[in-house]
Short mmCIF file of C-alpha atoms in Angstrom, two decimals:
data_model
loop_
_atom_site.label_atom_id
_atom_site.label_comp_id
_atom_site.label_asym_id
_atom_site.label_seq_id
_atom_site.Cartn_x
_atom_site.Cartn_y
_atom_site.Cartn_z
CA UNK A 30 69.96 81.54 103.83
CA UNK A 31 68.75 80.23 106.70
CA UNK A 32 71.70 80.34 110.56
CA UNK A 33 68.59 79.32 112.99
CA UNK A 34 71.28 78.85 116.18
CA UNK A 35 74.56 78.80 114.31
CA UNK A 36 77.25 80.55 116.16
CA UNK A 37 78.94 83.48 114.45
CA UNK A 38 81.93 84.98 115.40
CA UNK A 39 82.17 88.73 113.79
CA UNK A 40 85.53 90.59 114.31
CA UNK A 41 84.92 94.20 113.81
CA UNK A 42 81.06 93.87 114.98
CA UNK A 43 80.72 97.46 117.15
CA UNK A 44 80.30 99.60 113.61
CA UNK A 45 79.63 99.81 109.96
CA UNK A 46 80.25 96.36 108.03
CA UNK A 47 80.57 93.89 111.11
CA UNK A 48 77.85 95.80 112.67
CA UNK A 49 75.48 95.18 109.70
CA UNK A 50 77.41 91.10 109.13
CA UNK A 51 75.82 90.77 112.62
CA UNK A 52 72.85 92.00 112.19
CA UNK A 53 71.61 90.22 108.99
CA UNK A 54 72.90 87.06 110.80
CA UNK A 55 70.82 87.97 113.77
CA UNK A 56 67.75 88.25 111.50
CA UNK A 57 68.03 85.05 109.74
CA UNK A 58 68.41 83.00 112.96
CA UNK A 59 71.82 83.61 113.78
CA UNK A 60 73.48 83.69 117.33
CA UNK A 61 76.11 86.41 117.34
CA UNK A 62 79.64 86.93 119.01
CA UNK A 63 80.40 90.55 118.86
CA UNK A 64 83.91 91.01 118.66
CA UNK A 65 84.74 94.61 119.91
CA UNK A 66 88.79 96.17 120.80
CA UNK A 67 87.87 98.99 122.55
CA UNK A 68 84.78 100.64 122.36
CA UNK A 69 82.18 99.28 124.53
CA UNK A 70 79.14 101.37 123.83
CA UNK A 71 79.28 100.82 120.01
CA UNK A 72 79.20 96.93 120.67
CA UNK A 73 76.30 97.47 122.80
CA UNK A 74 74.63 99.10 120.52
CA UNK A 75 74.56 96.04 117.77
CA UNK A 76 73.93 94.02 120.75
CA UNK A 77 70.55 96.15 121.54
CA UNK A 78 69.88 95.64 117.57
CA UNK A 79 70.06 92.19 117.38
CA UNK A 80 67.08 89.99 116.72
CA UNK A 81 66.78 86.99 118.79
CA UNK A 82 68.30 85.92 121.59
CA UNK A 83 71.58 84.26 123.01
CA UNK A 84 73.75 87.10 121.77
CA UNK A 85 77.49 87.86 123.42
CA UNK A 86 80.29 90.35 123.20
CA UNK A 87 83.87 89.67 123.56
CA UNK A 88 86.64 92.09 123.55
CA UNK A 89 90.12 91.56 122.49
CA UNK A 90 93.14 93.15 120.52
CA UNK A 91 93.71 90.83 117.27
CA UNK A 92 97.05 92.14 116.98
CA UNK A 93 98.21 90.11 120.32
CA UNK A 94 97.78 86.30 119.50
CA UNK A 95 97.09 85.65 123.05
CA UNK A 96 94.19 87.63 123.07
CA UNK A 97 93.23 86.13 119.64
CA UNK A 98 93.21 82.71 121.58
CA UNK A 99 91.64 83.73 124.67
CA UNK A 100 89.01 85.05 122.69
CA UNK A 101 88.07 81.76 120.71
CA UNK A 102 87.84 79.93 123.81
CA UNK A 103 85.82 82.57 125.68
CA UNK A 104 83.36 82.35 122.66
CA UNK A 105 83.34 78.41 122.38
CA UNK A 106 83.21 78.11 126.60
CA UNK A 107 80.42 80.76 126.79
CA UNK A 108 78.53 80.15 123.29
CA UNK A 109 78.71 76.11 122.64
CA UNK A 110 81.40 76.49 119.70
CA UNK A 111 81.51 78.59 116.79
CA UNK A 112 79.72 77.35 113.12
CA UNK A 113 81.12 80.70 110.94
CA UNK A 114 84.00 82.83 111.72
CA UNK A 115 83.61 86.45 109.81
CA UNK A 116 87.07 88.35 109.87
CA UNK A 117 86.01 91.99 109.36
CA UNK A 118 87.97 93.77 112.03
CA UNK A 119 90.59 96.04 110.04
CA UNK A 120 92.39 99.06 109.82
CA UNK A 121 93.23 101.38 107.51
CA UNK A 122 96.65 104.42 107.59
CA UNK A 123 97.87 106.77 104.64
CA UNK A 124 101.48 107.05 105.11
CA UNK A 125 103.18 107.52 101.48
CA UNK A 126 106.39 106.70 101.29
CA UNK A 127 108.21 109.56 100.15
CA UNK A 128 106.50 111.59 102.78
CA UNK A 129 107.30 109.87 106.19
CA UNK A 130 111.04 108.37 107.72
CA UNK A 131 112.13 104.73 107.67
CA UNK A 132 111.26 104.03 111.77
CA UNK A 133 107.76 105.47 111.05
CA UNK A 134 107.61 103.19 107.88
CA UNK A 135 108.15 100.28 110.00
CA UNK A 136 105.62 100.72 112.91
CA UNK A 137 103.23 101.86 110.51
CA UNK A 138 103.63 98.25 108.47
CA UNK A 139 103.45 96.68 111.73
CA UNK A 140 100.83 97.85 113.07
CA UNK A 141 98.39 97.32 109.77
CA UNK A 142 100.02 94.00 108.93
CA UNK A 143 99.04 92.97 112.78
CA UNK A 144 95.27 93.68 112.20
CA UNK A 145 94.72 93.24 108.86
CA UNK A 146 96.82 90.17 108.23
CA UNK A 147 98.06 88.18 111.51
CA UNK A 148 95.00 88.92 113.06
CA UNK A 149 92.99 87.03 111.15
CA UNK A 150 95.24 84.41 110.01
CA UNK A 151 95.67 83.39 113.85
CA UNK A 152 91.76 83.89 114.29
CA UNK A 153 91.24 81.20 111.59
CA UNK A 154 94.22 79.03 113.30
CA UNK A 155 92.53 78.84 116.59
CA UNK A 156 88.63 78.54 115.03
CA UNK A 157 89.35 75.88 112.49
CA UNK A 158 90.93 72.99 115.50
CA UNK A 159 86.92 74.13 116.82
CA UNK A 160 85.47 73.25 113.35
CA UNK A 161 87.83 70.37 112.86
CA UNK A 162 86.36 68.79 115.88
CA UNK A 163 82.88 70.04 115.25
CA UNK A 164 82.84 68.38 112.04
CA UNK A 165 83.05 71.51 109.52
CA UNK A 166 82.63 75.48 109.31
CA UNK A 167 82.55 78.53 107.13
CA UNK A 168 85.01 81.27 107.28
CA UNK A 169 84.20 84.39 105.67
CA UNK A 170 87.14 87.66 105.02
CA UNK A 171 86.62 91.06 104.24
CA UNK A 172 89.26 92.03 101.94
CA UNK A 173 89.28 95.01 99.69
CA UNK A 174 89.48 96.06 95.44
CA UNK A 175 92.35 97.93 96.57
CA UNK A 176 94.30 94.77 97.06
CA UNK A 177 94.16 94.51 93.11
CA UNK A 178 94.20 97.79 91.97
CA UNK A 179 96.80 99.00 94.36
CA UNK A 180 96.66 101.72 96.95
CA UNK A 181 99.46 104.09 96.49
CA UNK A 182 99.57 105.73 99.37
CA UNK A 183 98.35 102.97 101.75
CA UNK A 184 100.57 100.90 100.69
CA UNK A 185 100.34 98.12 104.30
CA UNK A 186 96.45 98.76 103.67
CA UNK A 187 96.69 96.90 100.24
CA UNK A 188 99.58 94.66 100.87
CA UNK A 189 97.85 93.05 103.93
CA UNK A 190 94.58 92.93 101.81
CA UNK A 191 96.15 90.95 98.89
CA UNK A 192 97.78 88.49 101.32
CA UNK A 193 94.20 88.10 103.35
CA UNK A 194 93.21 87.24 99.46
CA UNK A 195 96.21 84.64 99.27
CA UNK A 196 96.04 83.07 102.81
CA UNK A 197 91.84 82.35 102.00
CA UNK A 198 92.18 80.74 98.80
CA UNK A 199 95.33 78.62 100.34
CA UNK A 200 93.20 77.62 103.08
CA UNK A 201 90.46 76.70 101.28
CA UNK A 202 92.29 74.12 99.45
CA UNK A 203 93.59 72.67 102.74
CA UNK A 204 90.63 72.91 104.84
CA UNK A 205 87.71 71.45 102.13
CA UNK A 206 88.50 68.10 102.89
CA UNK A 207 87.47 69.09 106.54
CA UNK A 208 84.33 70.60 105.12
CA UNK A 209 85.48 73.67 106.29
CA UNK A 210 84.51 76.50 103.21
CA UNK A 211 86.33 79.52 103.16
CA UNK A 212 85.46 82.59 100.91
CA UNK A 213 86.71 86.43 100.84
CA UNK A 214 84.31 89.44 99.90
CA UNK A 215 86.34 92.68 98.26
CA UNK A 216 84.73 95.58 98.28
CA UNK A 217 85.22 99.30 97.23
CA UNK A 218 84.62 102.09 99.32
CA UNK A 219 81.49 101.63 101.35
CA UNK A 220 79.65 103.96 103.47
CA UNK A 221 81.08 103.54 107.05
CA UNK A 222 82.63 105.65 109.79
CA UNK A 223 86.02 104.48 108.24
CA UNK A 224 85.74 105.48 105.00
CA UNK A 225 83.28 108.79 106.17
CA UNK A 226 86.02 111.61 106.46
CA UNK A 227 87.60 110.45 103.01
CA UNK A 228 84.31 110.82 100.99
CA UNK A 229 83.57 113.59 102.60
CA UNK A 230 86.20 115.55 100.76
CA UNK A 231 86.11 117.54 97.37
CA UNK A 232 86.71 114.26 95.48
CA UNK A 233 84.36 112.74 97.26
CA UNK A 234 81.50 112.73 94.10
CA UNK A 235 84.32 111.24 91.86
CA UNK A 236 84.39 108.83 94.16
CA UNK A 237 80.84 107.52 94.42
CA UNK A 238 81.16 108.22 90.64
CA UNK A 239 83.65 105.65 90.04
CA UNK A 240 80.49 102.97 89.87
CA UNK A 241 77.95 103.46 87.26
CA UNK A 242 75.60 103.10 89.75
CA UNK A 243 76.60 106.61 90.83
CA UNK A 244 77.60 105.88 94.80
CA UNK A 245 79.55 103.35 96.56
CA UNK A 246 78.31 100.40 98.64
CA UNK A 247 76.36 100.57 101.69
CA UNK A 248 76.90 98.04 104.31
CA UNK A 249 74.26 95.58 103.93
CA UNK A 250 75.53 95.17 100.06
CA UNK A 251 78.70 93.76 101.74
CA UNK A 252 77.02 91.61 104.44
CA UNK A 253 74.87 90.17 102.40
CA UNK A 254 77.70 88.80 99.58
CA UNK A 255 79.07 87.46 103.39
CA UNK A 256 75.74 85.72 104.08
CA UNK A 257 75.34 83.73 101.32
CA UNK A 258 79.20 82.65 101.34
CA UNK A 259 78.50 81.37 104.90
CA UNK A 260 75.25 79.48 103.80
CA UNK A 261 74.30 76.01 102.91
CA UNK A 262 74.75 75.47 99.43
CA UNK A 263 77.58 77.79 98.52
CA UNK A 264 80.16 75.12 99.44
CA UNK A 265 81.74 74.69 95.45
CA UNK A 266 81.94 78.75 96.24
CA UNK A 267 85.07 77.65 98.59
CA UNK A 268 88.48 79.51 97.63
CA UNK A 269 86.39 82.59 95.55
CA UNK A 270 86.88 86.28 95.95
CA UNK A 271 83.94 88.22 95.52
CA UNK A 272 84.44 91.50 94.34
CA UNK A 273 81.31 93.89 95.37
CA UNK A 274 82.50 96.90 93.99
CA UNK A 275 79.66 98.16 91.85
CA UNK A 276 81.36 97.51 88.58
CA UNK A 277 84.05 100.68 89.90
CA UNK A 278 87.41 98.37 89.05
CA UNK A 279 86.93 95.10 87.09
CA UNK A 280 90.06 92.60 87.15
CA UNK A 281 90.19 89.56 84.63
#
C-alpha cells in the first residue's frame, strides 16, 4: 500500500479519524490536503505530523456547495489534482423525536443531512470531472454500523449514514467504467473527541463491551480499512461496505 506523491484530499483531517486517514497516507508516501471548517490550530497540528513533504490545508464549510467547489479547485490549482478523495468530515446530534418541536426537527435534519450527506455527495461531484480527466481515482466514505442497526435517537445521524452507504455503491457502478473505485468503511464507536463525552458515561464499559474484543476501535483501525480501499489492487473491492466494528453488530 504504497501513495508515493498521490494527492489525497481528507475532509475532516484537523482530529481523530481524518487526522489519523492523513497521517497513515503521509507515511506511505502520500501528499495530503487537510480539509479543516473551522479550527485552524487542530489542522496545523496534523500538518506538523505529517511525514514528507508537499502537504496543504484548505478550509471550507461542506454544507455550502460553493465552498465545496472552491475547495476542489483550490486543491487541484495549488496541489496538481487530486488521485483519492476521503469523505470523513461528519457530524453527529441526539435530538429524539418525542423530546424536541417540529421547527427544531427540521433544522436539526438539515443541518446533519448538509454534512453528512450533501456534503460529500457534492465533494465527489466536483472530484470525479478531476479524475475523469485524470484518467481514474479512488474515493473512500466513512459511514457508520449505526446506519444498519439504527440510531434511535439520532435519527439524521443514521439516515444520512445509510444514504452515504446508498449514494457509494450507486456510484461505484457508474463511475468503474471510468476507473474510478469507490468504497465506504462503517465503523462502531471509535475513540475520538466525538465520540469521547459519550463513552465517558456510566454505560460507557457496556459500550466497549459490545465487541468481544472488549473496547471499541481506535483510529488507525479505521484508517487503515481506508488505506487499503484506496490502494492498487483493491479495485474488484469497488461498491463494498466495510464494516470495522469489532464483531459488536453483524448484518447478513
Amino acid at each position: 500500500m504504497r501513495f508515493t506523491d498521490k494527492v489525497v484530499l481528507v475532509t475532516g483531517a484537523s482530529r481523530g479519524i481524518g487526522r489519523e486517514v492523513s497521517r497513515q497516507f503521509s507515511a506511505r508516501g502520500g501528499k495530503i490536503a487537510i480539509h479543516y471548517k473551522q479550527n485552524v490550530d487542530a489542522a496545523r497540528t496534523t500538518l506538523e505530523g505529517l511525514s514528507g513533504r508537499g502537504h496543504k490545508t484548505f478550509q471550507a464549510d461542506l454544507a455550502d456547495p460553493d465552498a465545496v467547489q472552491s475547495l476542489v479547485d483550490s486543491v487541484v490549482k495549488r496541489m496538481g489534482g487530486i488521485d483519492i478523495l476521503i469523505n470523513n468530515a461528519g457530524i453527529y446530534e441526539e435530538r429524539p423525536l418525542t423530546d424536541v418541536g417540529y421547527t427544531e426537527w427540521q433544522a436539526h435534519f438539515q443541518r446533519v443531512i448538509s454534512v453528512n450527506l450533501l456534503g460529500p455527495a457534492n465533494l465527489i461531484y466536483c472530484v470525479a470531472q478531476e479524475m475523469i480527466a485524470r484518467g481514474g481515482g479512488r474515493i473512500v466514505s466513512i459511514s457508520s454500523r449505526g446506519a444498519f442497526r439504527g440510531e434511535p435517537t439520532a435519527v439524521a445521524y443514521g439516515a444520512s449514514k445509510a444514504g452515504l452507504n446508498s449514494m457509494g455503491q450507486s456510484l461505484a457502478q457508474l463511475l468503474a467504467p471510468h476507473d474510478i473505485f469507490i468504497g465506504t468503511v462503517a465503523p462502531g464507536f471509535v475513540e475520538t473527541d466525538m465520540a469521547a463525552e459519550r463513552l465517558a458515561q456510566a454505560d460507557g464499559d457496556e459500550i466497549r463491551n459490545q465487541s468481544p474484543l472488549g473496547r471499541v476501535a481506535k483510529p488507525e483501525d479505521v484508517a487503515y480499512v481506508a488505506l487499503f480501499l484506496a490502494s492498487a489492487g483493491a479495485e474488484f473491492t469497488t461498491g463494498c461496505i466495510v464494516d470495522v466494528n469489532g464483531a459488536s453488530y453483524l448484518r447478513t
